[in-house]
Coordinates of C-alpha atoms in Angstrom, one line a residue:
X1 CA 0.1 -0.1 0.0
X2 CA 1.2 3.5 -0.5
X3 CA 3.1 5.2 2.2
X4 CA 2.0 8.4 3.8
X5 CA 4.1 11.3 5.5
X6 CA 3.9 11.4 9.4
X7 CA 0.9 11.5 11.1
X8 CA -0.9 14.0 8.7
X9 CA -2.2 11.2 6.1
X10 CA -5.0 12.7 4.1
X11 CA -3.8 16.3 5.2
X12 CA -1.4 17.2 2.3
X13 CA -1.3 21.0 2.9
X14 CA -0.3 23.2 0.0
X15 CA 0.2 26.9 0.9
X16 CA -1.0 27.5 -3.0
X17 CA -4.2 26.1 -1.8
X18 CA -4.9 28.5 1.0
X19 CA -8.2 30.5 0.2
X20 CA -8.9 33.4 2.4
X21 CA -12.6 34.6 2.1
X22 CA -13.7 36.8 2.3
X23 CA -10.5 38.9 2.6
X24 CA -10.9 41.0 5.7
X25 CA -8.0 43.0 7.2
X26 CA -7.7 42.5 11.0
X27 CA -6.5 44.9 13.5
X28 CA -4.4 43.8 16.4
X29 CA -2.7 40.5 17.3
X30 CA -4.6 37.5 15.9
X31 CA -4.5 38.1 12.1
X32 CA -2.1 36.5 10.2
X33 CA 0.2 38.5 7.9
X34 CA -1.9 38.1 4.9
X35 CA -4.5 40.2 6.8
X36 CA -2.2 42.5 8.8
X37 CA -2.7 45.4 6.4
X38 CA -6.2 45.7 7.6
X39 CA -5.1 45.2 11.2
X40 CA -2.5 47.7 11.2
X41 CA -0.1 45.4 12.4
X42 CA 3.5 46.7 12.0
X43 CA 5.6 43.3 12.0
X44 CA 8.8 43.3 9.9
X45 CA 9.3 43.8 6.0
X46 CA 8.3 40.6 5.3
X47 CA 5.1 40.9 7.3
X48 CA 4.4 44.1 5.5
X49 CA 5.0 42.8 2.2
X50 CA 2.4 40.0 2.8
X51 CA -0.1 42.4 4.3
X52 CA -0.6 44.3 1.1
X53 CA -2.8 41.8 -0.6
X54 CA -5.4 42.3 2.2
X55 CA -8.2 44.8 2.8
X56 CA -8.9 47.4 5.3
X57 CA -10.7 47.1 8.9
X58 CA -11.5 49.9 11.3
X59 CA -9.8 52.0 13.6
X60 CA -9.9 55.6 15.9
X61 CA -8.8 57.7 18.5
X62 CA -9.7 59.9 21.3
X63 CA -8.7 62.3 24.4
X64 CA -9.3 62.3 28.0
X65 CA -12.0 64.7 29.3
X66 CA -11.1 64.4 33.0
X67 CA -8.7 61.6 34.1
X68 CA -7.6 62.1 37.8
X69 CA -6.0 65.5 38.6
X70 CA -4.5 66.2 35.4
X71 CA -6.7 66.6 32.6
X72 CA -5.5 69.6 30.6
X73 CA -8.9 71.4 31.5
X74 CA -8.1 75.0 32.2
X75 CA -11.7 75.7 33.0
X76 CA -11.8 73.4 35.8
X77 CA -12.6 75.5 39.1
X78 CA -9.8 75.9 41.7
X79 CA -9.9 76.8 45.5
X80 CA -8.3 80.0 46.6
X81 CA -5.7 79.9 49.2
X82 CA -6.9 81.2 52.9
X83 CA -4.6 82.7 55.3
X84 CA -4.8 81.3 58.8
X85 CA -6.2 83.7 61.5
X86 CA -7.4 83.4 65.0
X87 CA -10.7 84.0 64.1
X88 CA -13.0 81.1 63.2
X89 CA -14.2 81.3 59.6
X90 CA -16.7 79.4 57.4
X91 CA -14.9 77.2 55.0
X92 CA -14.4 78.2 51.6
X93 CA -16.8 76.3 49.3
X94 CA -15.3 74.2 46.8
X95 CA -17.1 74.0 43.5
X96 CA -18.2 70.4 42.5
X97 CA -16.3 68.5 39.8
X98 CA -18.3 68.8 36.6
X99 CA -20.1 65.5 35.9
X100 CA -18.7 64.0 32.6
X101 CA -21.6 64.5 29.7
X102 CA -21.5 62.2 26.9
X103 CA -19.3 63.4 23.8
X104 CA -22.2 64.0 21.6
X105 CA -24.2 66.9 20.1
X106 CA -21.9 67.0 17.5
X107 CA -19.9 65.0 15.6
X108 CA -16.8 66.8 16.0
X109 CA -16.8 66.0 19.7
X110 CA -16.7 62.2 19.1
X111 CA -12.6 62.5 19.1
X112 CA -12.8 63.1 22.9
X113 CA -13.7 59.6 23.5
X114 CA -12.1 57.8 20.5
X115 CA -8.8 56.0 21.4
X116 CA -5.8 54.7 19.6
X117 CA -5.0 51.1 20.8
X118 CA -1.1 49.7 20.5
X119 CA -0.8 45.9 21.3
X120 CA 2.3 43.8 21.5
X121 CA 2.7 40.0 21.5
X122 CA 3.3 37.3 19.0
X123 CA 1.3 35.5 16.5
X124 CA 1.6 32.5 13.9
X125 CA 0.4 33.3 10.3
X126 CA -1.5 30.8 8.4
X127 CA 0.5 27.7 7.5
X128 CA 3.6 29.0 9.1
X129 CA 5.2 27.4 12.1
X130 CA 7.2 30.1 13.9
X131 CA 5.7 32.8 15.9
X132 CA 6.4 36.3 14.8
X133 CA 6.8 39.2 17.1
X134 CA 4.7 42.2 16.1
X135 CA 3.2 45.7 17.2
X136 CA -0.5 46.3 15.8
X137 CA -2.8 49.3 16.4
X138 CA -6.3 49.3 16.5
X139 CA -9.2 51.9 17.6
X140 CA -12.0 51.7 20.4
X141 CA -14.2 53.9 22.2
X142 CA -15.3 55.0 25.6
X143 CA -18.9 54.0 26.5
X144 CA -18.9 55.2 30.3
X145 CA -17.1 57.9 32.3
X146 CA -15.5 55.2 34.7
X147 CA -13.3 54.2 31.8
X148 CA -15.3 51.2 30.3
X149 CA -14.4 50.9 26.4
X150 CA -15.3 49.0 23.3
X151 CA -13.1 47.5 20.4
X152 CA -13.0 44.5 18.2
X153 CA -11.9 41.0 19.6
X154 CA -9.2 40.7 16.9
X155 CA -7.6 43.7 18.0
X156 CA -6.9 42.7 21.4
X157 CA -7.1 38.9 21.9
X158 CA -3.8 37.0 22.5
X159 CA -2.0 40.4 23.0
X160 CA 0.6 40.6 25.7
X161 CA 0.5 44.1 26.3
X162 CA -2.5 46.8 25.3
X163 CA -2.0 50.4 25.5
X164 CA -4.5 53.2 24.9
X165 CA -3.8 56.6 23.7
X166 CA -6.0 59.6 23.5
X167 CA -5.8 62.1 20.8
X168 CA -2.7 64.2 21.0
X169 CA -1.2 62.2 24.0
X170 CA 2.2 60.3 23.9
X171 CA 1.3 58.8 27.3
X172 CA -0.7 55.4 27.3
X173 CA -3.5 54.7 29.6
X174 CA -3.3 51.3 31.3
X175 CA -6.5 49.1 30.2
X176 CA -7.7 45.7 31.8
X177 CA -9.3 43.2 29.3
X178 CA -12.6 42.3 30.8
X179 CA -14.1 40.4 28.3
X180 CA -14.1 39.1 24.7
X181 CA -16.4 37.3 21.9
X182 CA -14.4 36.1 19.1
X183 CA -17.8 35.0 17.3
X184 CA -19.4 38.7 17.8
X185 CA -15.8 40.2 17.2
X186 CA -16.3 42.4 20.3
X187 CA -14.3 43.2 23.1
X188 CA -14.8 45.3 26.5
X189 CA -11.8 46.9 28.4
X190 CA -11.6 49.0 31.6
X191 CA -9.3 52.0 31.5
X192 CA -7.4 53.0 34.9
X193 CA -8.8 56.1 36.4
X194 CA -12.4 57.6 35.8
X195 CA -13.9 61.0 34.6
X196 CA -13.6 60.0 30.9
X197 CA -15.5 61.4 28.0
X198 CA -17.6 58.8 26.5
X199 CA -20.1 58.0 23.7
X200 CA -23.7 57.1 23.9
X201 CA -25.4 54.6 21.8
X202 CA -28.3 55.9 19.6
X203 CA -31.6 54.9 21.3
X204 CA -33.7 54.9 18.0
X205 CA -32.2 52.5 15.8
X206 CA -35.2 52.1 13.8
X207 CA -34.3 55.4 12.3
X208 CA -30.9 53.9 11.0
X209 CA -31.6 53.2 7.5
X210 CA -30.3 53.4 3.9
X211 CA -29.4 56.8 3.1
X212 CA -28.7 58.1 6.8
X213 CA -25.5 60.2 7.0
X214 CA -22.9 58.5 9.0
X215 CA -19.2 59.0 10.2
X216 CA -16.3 56.5 10.9
X217 CA -13.9 58.0 13.5
X218 CA -10.7 56.0 13.5
X219 CA -7.1 55.9 13.6
X220 CA -5.9 54.4 10.3
X221 CA -2.5 52.9 10.0
X222 CA -0.1 54.3 7.6
X223 CA 3.2 52.2 6.9
X224 CA 5.3 55.2 6.2
X225 CA 5.0 56.6 9.6
X226 CA 5.3 55.4 13.0
X227 CA 2.8 54.8 15.6
X228 CA 2.8 58.3 17.2
X229 CA 2.4 59.7 13.7
X230 CA -1.0 57.9 13.0
X231 CA -3.6 60.7 13.5
X232 CA -7.3 60.7 14.2
X233 CA -9.6 60.8 11.1
X234 CA -13.3 61.2 10.5
X235 CA -14.6 60.1 7.2
X236 CA -18.2 60.5 6.0
X237 CA -20.6 58.7 4.1
X238 CA -24.1 57.1 4.2
X239 CA -25.7 53.8 5.4
X240 CA -25.9 51.6 2.1
X241 CA -28.0 48.7 3.9
X242 CA -28.6 47.5 7.7
X243 CA -29.0 43.7 6.3
X244 CA -25.4 43.1 5.5
X245 CA -24.2 39.6 5.9
X246 CA -22.0 39.1 8.7
X247 CA -20.2 35.7 8.1
X248 CA -16.6 36.1 7.4
X249 CA -13.6 34.0 7.9
X250 CA -12.8 35.7 11.2
X251 CA -16.1 36.4 12.9
X252 CA -19.9 35.4 12.7
X253 CA -21.8 38.4 13.2
X254 CA -25.5 38.8 13.3
X255 CA -26.7 42.5 12.4
X256 CA -24.2 44.3 10.1
X257 CA -24.3 47.8 8.7
X258 CA -22.8 48.4 5.2
X259 CA -21.8 52.0 4.6
X260 CA -19.4 54.0 2.5
X261 CA -17.4 55.8 5.2
X262 CA -14.2 54.7 4.1
X263 CA -12.2 52.9 6.6
X264 CA -8.5 51.5 6.6
X265 CA -6.3 49.3 8.3
X266 CA -5.9 50.2 12.0
X267 CA -9.7 51.4 11.9
X268 CA -11.0 48.0 13.5
X269 CA -13.4 48.8 16.8
X270 CA -13.7 52.4 15.8
X271 CA -17.3 54.0 16.3
X272 CA -19.8 54.6 13.6
X273 CA -21.6 57.6 14.6
X274 CA -24.6 59.8 13.1
X275 CA -24.5 63.5 12.9
X276 CA -25.2 63.9 16.9
X277 CA -22.2 61.7 17.4
X278 CA -24.0 58.9 18.7
X279 CA -22.9 55.3 18.0
X280 CA -24.8 53.3 15.4
X281 CA -22.2 50.7 14.9
X282 CA -18.8 49.3 15.6
X283 CA -16.5 49.1 12.3
X284 CA -14.9 45.9 11.9
X285 CA -14.2 45.1 8.2
X286 CA -13.4 46.9 4.8
X287 CA -12.7 45.8 1.5
X288 CA -11.0 48.4 -0.9
X289 CA -11.8 46.9 -4.2
X290 CA -15.7 47.3 -4.1
X291 CA -15.5 49.9 -1.4
X292 CA -17.3 47.9 1.1
X293 CA -17.2 48.9 4.9
X294 CA -18.9 47.1 7.4
X295 CA -19.8 47.9 11.1
X296 CA -21.5 45.6 13.9
X297 CA -25.1 47.4 14.3
X298 CA -25.3 48.8 17.7
X299 CA -28.6 47.1 18.5
X300 CA -27.1 43.7 18.0
X301 CA -23.6 44.6 19.8
X302 CA -25.3 46.2 23.0
X303 CA -26.4 42.9 24.7
X304 CA -22.9 41.4 23.9
X305 CA -21.1 44.3 25.4
X306 CA -23.2 44.3 28.4
X307 CA -22.3 40.9 28.9
X308 CA -18.7 41.1 28.2
X309 CA -18.3 43.7 31.1
X310 CA -18.0 40.6 33.5
X311 CA -16.4 37.9 31.2
X312 CA -15.9 36.1 27.7
X313 CA -18.9 35.3 25.6
X314 CA -19.1 33.1 22.8
X315 CA -15.3 32.6 22.8
X316 CA -12.9 29.9 23.6
X317 CA -9.8 32.2 23.7
X318 CA -8.5 32.3 20.0
X319 CA -7.7 34.8 17.6
X320 CA -8.0 33.0 14.3
X321 CA -9.5 32.7 11.1
X322 CA -11.1 30.1 8.7
X323 CA -9.0 29.0 5.9
X324 CA -9.7 26.4 3.1
X325 CA -7.0 24.0 1.5
X326 CA -7.3 21.5 -0.9
X327 CA -7.7 18.5 1.3
X328 CA -9.0 20.1 4.7
X329 CA -10.4 23.2 6.1
X330 CA -10.6 24.7 9.4
X331 CA -10.0 27.4 11.9
X332 CA -6.4 28.6 12.0
X333 CA -5.3 29.7 15.3
X334 CA -3.0 32.8 15.2
X335 CA -2.8 33.5 19.0
X336 CA -4.2 32.1 22.1
X337 CA -5.6 33.9 25.2
X338 CA -3.7 32.4 28.4
X339 CA -6.0 30.8 30.7
X340 CA -8.6 30.3 28.1
X341 CA -10.7 27.4 27.4
X342 CA -8.3 26.8 24.1
X343 CA -5.3 27.3 26.2
X344 CA -6.4 24.6 28.9
X345 CA -7.3 22.2 26.2
X346 CA -3.7 22.5 24.8
X347 CA -4.5 24.4 21.6
X348 CA -1.2 26.3 20.4
X349 CA -0.7 29.2 18.0
X350 CA -0.2 27.4 14.4
X351 CA -2.8 24.6 15.2
X352 CA -5.7 24.1 12.6
X353 CA -8.8 23.1 14.3
X354 CA -10.5 20.8 11.4
X355 CA -13.1 19.2 13.7
X356 CA -15.6 20.2 16.3
X357 CA -18.4 17.9 17.8
X358 CA -17.8 15.6 14.8
X359 CA -18.6 18.3 12.4
X360 CA -15.8 19.6 9.8
X361 CA -14.8 23.3 10.4
X362 CA -15.0 26.3 7.7
X363 CA -15.8 24.2 4.6
X364 CA -17.4 27.5 3.3
X365 CA -14.4 29.8 4.2
X366 CA -16.3 31.4 7.4
X367 CA -16.5 30.8 11.0
X368 CA -20.2 30.0 11.0
X369 CA -20.2 26.5 11.8
X370 CA -17.6 27.0 14.7
X371 CA -19.8 29.7 16.1
X372 CA -22.9 27.9 15.6
X373 CA -21.7 25.0 17.9
X374 CA -20.3 27.6 20.3
X375 CA -23.6 29.4 20.5
X376 CA -25.6 26.1 20.7
X377 CA -23.5 24.5 23.5
X378 CA -22.1 27.3 25.3
X379 CA -18.1 28.0 25.7
X380 CA -18.0 26.1 29.0
X381 CA -19.6 22.9 27.5
X382 CA -17.5 20.1 27.0
X383 CA -16.9 20.0 23.2
X384 CA -14.7 17.3 21.2
X385 CA -12.2 18.9 18.9
X386 CA -9.6 17.5 16.0
X387 CA -6.6 19.7 15.5
X388 CA -4.0 19.6 12.8
X389 CA -0.4 20.7 14.2
X390 CA 1.4 21.5 11.0
X391 CA 4.8 22.1 12.6
X392 CA 5.1 18.5 13.8
X393 CA 2.9 17.0 11.3
X394 CA 0.5 15.4 14.1
X395 CA -3.3 15.1 14.3
X396 CA -4.3 15.8 17.7
X397 CA -7.8 14.8 19.4
X398 CA -9.1 16.1 22.7
X399 CA -11.8 18.1 24.2
X400 CA -12.4 21.8 25.2
X401 CA -13.4 22.0 28.9
X402 CA -12.4 18.2 29.2
X403 CA -9.5 15.8 28.1
X404 CA -6.8 18.0 26.7
X405 CA -5.4 17.4 23.3
X406 CA -3.0 14.2 22.4
X407 CA -1.8 12.6 19.4
X408 CA -4.6 10.7 18.0
X409 CA -3.4 6.9 17.1
X410 CA -4.0 6.2 13.4
X411 CA -3.4 2.5 12.2
X412 CA -3.7 4.2 8.8
X413 CA -0.6 6.4 9.3
X414 CA 1.2 3.7 11.5
X415 CA 0.8 0.8 8.9
X416 CA 0.8 2.0 5.5
X417 CA 4.3 2.2 4.9
X418 CA 4.4 -1.6 6.1
X419 CA 2.3 -2.8 3.3
X420 CA 2.9 -3.1 -0.3
X421 CA -0.2 -2.0 -2.0
X422 CA -0.3 -1.0 -5.8
X423 CA -1.2 2.7 -5.5
X424 CA -3.5 1.9 -8.3
X425 CA -5.7 0.0 -6.2
X426 CA -6.2 2.8 -3.6
X427 CA -9.1 5.2 -3.5
X428 CA -10.0 8.4 -2.0
X429 CA -11.7 6.6 0.8
X430 CA -15.1 5.7 1.7
X431 CA -17.4 8.4 1.5
X432 CA -20.1 7.5 3.9
X433 CA -20.3 5.4 7.1
X434 CA -23.1 3.8 9.2
X435 CA -23.4 2.7 12.9
X436 CA -24.1 -1.1 13.4
X437 CA -24.5 -3.0 16.6
X438 CA -25.0 -6.5 17.6
X439 CA -28.6 -8.0 18.2
X440 CA -28.6 -7.0 22.0
X441 CA -27.1 -3.5 21.3
X442 CA -24.1 -4.3 23.7
X443 CA -21.3 -3.7 21.0
X444 CA -21.3 -1.3 18.0
X445 CA -19.2 0.4 15.4
X446 CA -19.4 2.7 12.5
X447 CA -18.6 1.0 9.1
X448 CA -18.5 1.8 5.3
X449 CA -22.1 2.0 4.1
X450 CA -20.7 0.0 1.2
X451 CA -20.2 -3.1 3.6
X452 CA -23.8 -3.9 3.1
X453 CA -23.5 -7.7 3.9
X454 CA -23.6 -7.6 7.9
X455 CA -25.0 -9.5 10.8
X456 CA -25.1 -9.2 14.7
X457 CA -25.6 -12.6 16.3
X458 CA -23.8 -14.1 19.3
X459 CA -20.7 -16.3 18.9
X460 CA -21.2 -18.9 21.4
X461 CA -17.4 -19.4 21.5
X462 CA -16.9 -15.8 22.5
X463 CA -19.8 -13.4 23.0
X464 CA -21.7 -10.7 21.1
X465 CA -20.7 -10.2 17.6
X466 CA -20.8 -8.0 14.5
X467 CA -19.7 -9.3 11.0
X468 CA -19.7 -6.7 8.3
X469 CA -18.2 -6.7 4.5
X470 CA -19.1 -6.1 1.1
X471 CA -19.6 -9.9 1.0
X472 CA -19.2 -11.8 4.3
X473 CA -18.7 -15.1 2.5
X474 CA -15.9 -13.5 0.3
X475 CA -14.5 -11.9 3.4
X476 CA -14.5 -15.1 5.3
X477 CA -13.3 -17.4 2.3
X478 CA -11.0 -15.3 0.6
X479 CA -8.3 -12.6 0.9
X480 CA -9.6 -10.3 -1.6
X481 CA -12.6 -8.8 0.4
X482 CA -12.3 -6.4 3.1
X483 CA -14.2 -6.7 6.3
X484 CA -14.3 -6.3 10.1
X485 CA -15.4 -8.7 13.2
X486 CA -16.0 -7.2 16.5
X487 CA -16.9 -9.5 19.4
X488 CA -17.1 -8.9 23.2
X489 CA -16.7 -11.6 26.1
X490 CA -17.9 -10.9 29.4
X491 CA -16.4 -14.3 30.7
X492 CA -12.8 -13.1 30.0
X493 CA -10.7 -10.5 31.5
X494 CA -8.0 -8.1 31.0
X495 CA -5.5 -10.8 31.9
X496 CA -6.6 -12.8 29.0
X497 CA -5.4 -10.1 26.3
X498 CA -2.6 -12.2 25.1
X499 CA -4.6 -15.5 24.8
X500 CA -7.3 -13.8 22.9
X501 CA -4.9 -12.5 20.2
X502 CA -3.4 -16.1 20.1
X503 CA -6.6 -17.3 18.7
X504 CA -5.8 -15.6 15.4
X505 CA -1.9 -16.2 15.7
X506 CA -1.9 -19.0 13.0
X507 CA -3.0 -16.9 10.0
X508 CA -1.6 -17.8 6.7
X509 CA 0.4 -14.6 6.4
X510 CA 4.3 -13.9 5.5
X511 CA 5.1 -11.2 8.1
X512 CA 3.9 -10.3 11.7
X513 CA 4.8 -7.0 13.3
X514 CA 4.6 -8.2 16.8
X515 CA 2.6 -7.0 19.6
X516 CA 2.3 -3.5 20.6
X517 CA 0.4 -1.8 23.6
X518 CA -2.9 0.3 22.4
X519 CA -5.3 2.6 24.2
X520 CA -8.4 4.3 22.7
X521 CA -8.2 7.9 22.4
X522 CA -10.2 8.5 25.5
X523 CA -8.3 5.9 27.8
X524 CA -11.2 4.1 28.4
X525 CA -9.8 0.8 26.7
X526 CA -6.5 -0.6 26.9
X527 CA -4.9 -3.7 25.4
X528 CA -2.6 -4.9 22.7
X529 CA -2.7 -5.0 18.7
X530 CA -0.8 -6.9 16.1
X531 CA -0.6 -6.5 12.2
X532 CA 0.1 -9.4 9.6
X533 CA 0.9 -8.8 5.9
X534 CA 1.2 -10.6 2.6
X535 CA -1.6 -12.9 3.6
X536 CA -2.6 -16.0 1.5
X537 CA 0.2 -14.8 -1.1
X538 CA -1.4 -11.5 -1.6
X539 CA -0.9 -8.0 -0.6
X540 CA -3.6 -8.1 2.0
X541 CA -3.1 -7.5 5.6
X542 CA -5.0 -8.2 8.8
X543 CA -4.9 -6.1 11.7
X544 CA -6.3 -7.6 15.1
X545 CA -6.9 -5.8 18.5
X546 CA -7.7 -7.0 21.9
X547 CA -8.7 -4.5 24.6
X548 CA -10.4 -4.3 28.0
X549 CA -12.1 -1.8 29.8
X550 CA -10.5 0.2 32.9
X551 CA -12.0 -2.2 35.0
X552 CA -10.8 -5.3 33.2
X553 CA -14.0 -7.2 33.5
X554 CA -14.6 -7.9 29.8
X555 CA -12.6 -8.3 26.7
X556 CA -13.3 -6.9 23.0
X557 CA -11.6 -8.3 20.1
X558 CA -11.4 -6.7 16.5
X559 CA -10.3 -8.3 13.2
X560 CA -9.9 -6.2 10.0
X561 CA -8.9 -7.5 6.9
X562 CA -7.2 -4.7 4.9
X563 CA -7.3 -4.9 1.1
X564 CA -6.5 -1.4 0.2
X565 CA -5.6 2.0 2.2
X566 CA -9.1 3.0 2.3
X567 CA -9.8 -0.2 4.5
X568 CA -7.2 1.2 7.0
X569 CA -9.0 4.2 7.2
X570 CA -12.4 2.2 7.9
X571 CA -10.6 0.6 10.7
X572 CA -9.6 3.9 12.1
X573 CA -13.2 5.0 12.0
X574 CA -14.4 1.8 13.6
X575 CA -12.0 2.1 16.3
X576 CA -12.8 5.9 16.9
X577 CA -16.5 4.9 17.1
X578 CA -16.1 2.2 19.4
X579 CA -14.8 4.2 21.9
X580 CA -18.5 5.6 22.6
X581 CA -20.1 2.3 22.8
X582 CA -21.5 1.1 26.3

């Protein structure tokens, strides 16, 4: 049989096959270099060169209205000094500090509450194996005088350092990340201090209709200047539609406003406001070729923002994007937030999450399936995942909020180079599988749907039994037909593992591998396996396995007749699905 490289088997990955759709520039730590232009990342020359293929996302700036004692407000009342005397006097009244007011009423006032965000950290671009250090910029805006502010998830998730600057300031304000939503692409932070100018959200969102004049406040990145040379800008336009699609390769947003107030790299997270300076959306994407500029509808964003004040929402803690390759699709992880569910599961920057809860991810080039699973189950649920780790050519399986990732044992990868099959005999694999069980429902596995001849009677010499093959007679009488036997004995124990394997030790095969220890992916069953090759004077191989559960009170044996590579894949599938049989 044809050999395959490493543990990737069918995951032959070609950089030329990478499809990024739709092209969205990110602002911040997460996006890979191909998207850095949009996010405003300023990594190195190589990163910038790659970044030029991308389009633009949002940004912005702001200034402090009243932070601590030094606000730059020359109109603040002061207290006159009083000389001490021996005569008691009434204390001089001290005028109260002015209560911060929303920076609304005029679109020109929006600058006071719009901030420039600088992030520092590392990320792994798509299909690369090495982390790259970078500094990126994005935009955000203050929504409360206490210092609460909003930006995009892709601006901040995974960043080691987040610094916030108001318009005209060269000194950063420290910001603490309160919560992120990778699916809604939103994040809420808390600035040190209080008394900030802030923006209000528009109450009457029904009035946000096509043709409404709007303005995008932002800090667009200019690759020819340094961070401090990036100035606040305000671009004007109108709402094109409030029903734009929100499925992208880095988010799954319900409720998107499309407009023509041009946004650029570095603008992600900036406010989209009306003529009175009231927030109608949060800019998060732009595409230069067709002049498409997108903002998350404020009406949809507000409930998420409220929830983010107390923690993450619809988020596993990754900064990633959907990619589609020739042989596999998935969610590429550019960065991972420390302590997040993804981090605890063992997901690393540079991983490709290909399967979640048995469903393949990103087949349409978006995060739709990924986010639908999280929204259905919640980020605290136990979710099964499969990961391809490009750097080490491993396929890993595990769980979010459960069993951490470990290398998935694959007989197809382990044994294909031990067999001598003609490549012309191999196919692309069985297309569909079905679950079958014995008559009592005690033992069952998934088998190829093409193996239509099957029965599940009890074997009086062993126990509950399943036979399945394209033709059971051909399977049992010749070496030319693939098939499987799965049987369970409740009278044998883990001490009988070798004796059970000995029952098949006299096969008419030229070579035998010797016995190796084996455990199912979830660790529930342990035992041994052995492979025999060149059986009956043919290239057919047999794989035999005997395992017991942790309590050791029964034994399950499996026999696979392997004619082509696709039969090895069928064996992997049967063993994986057997894990869940009670």
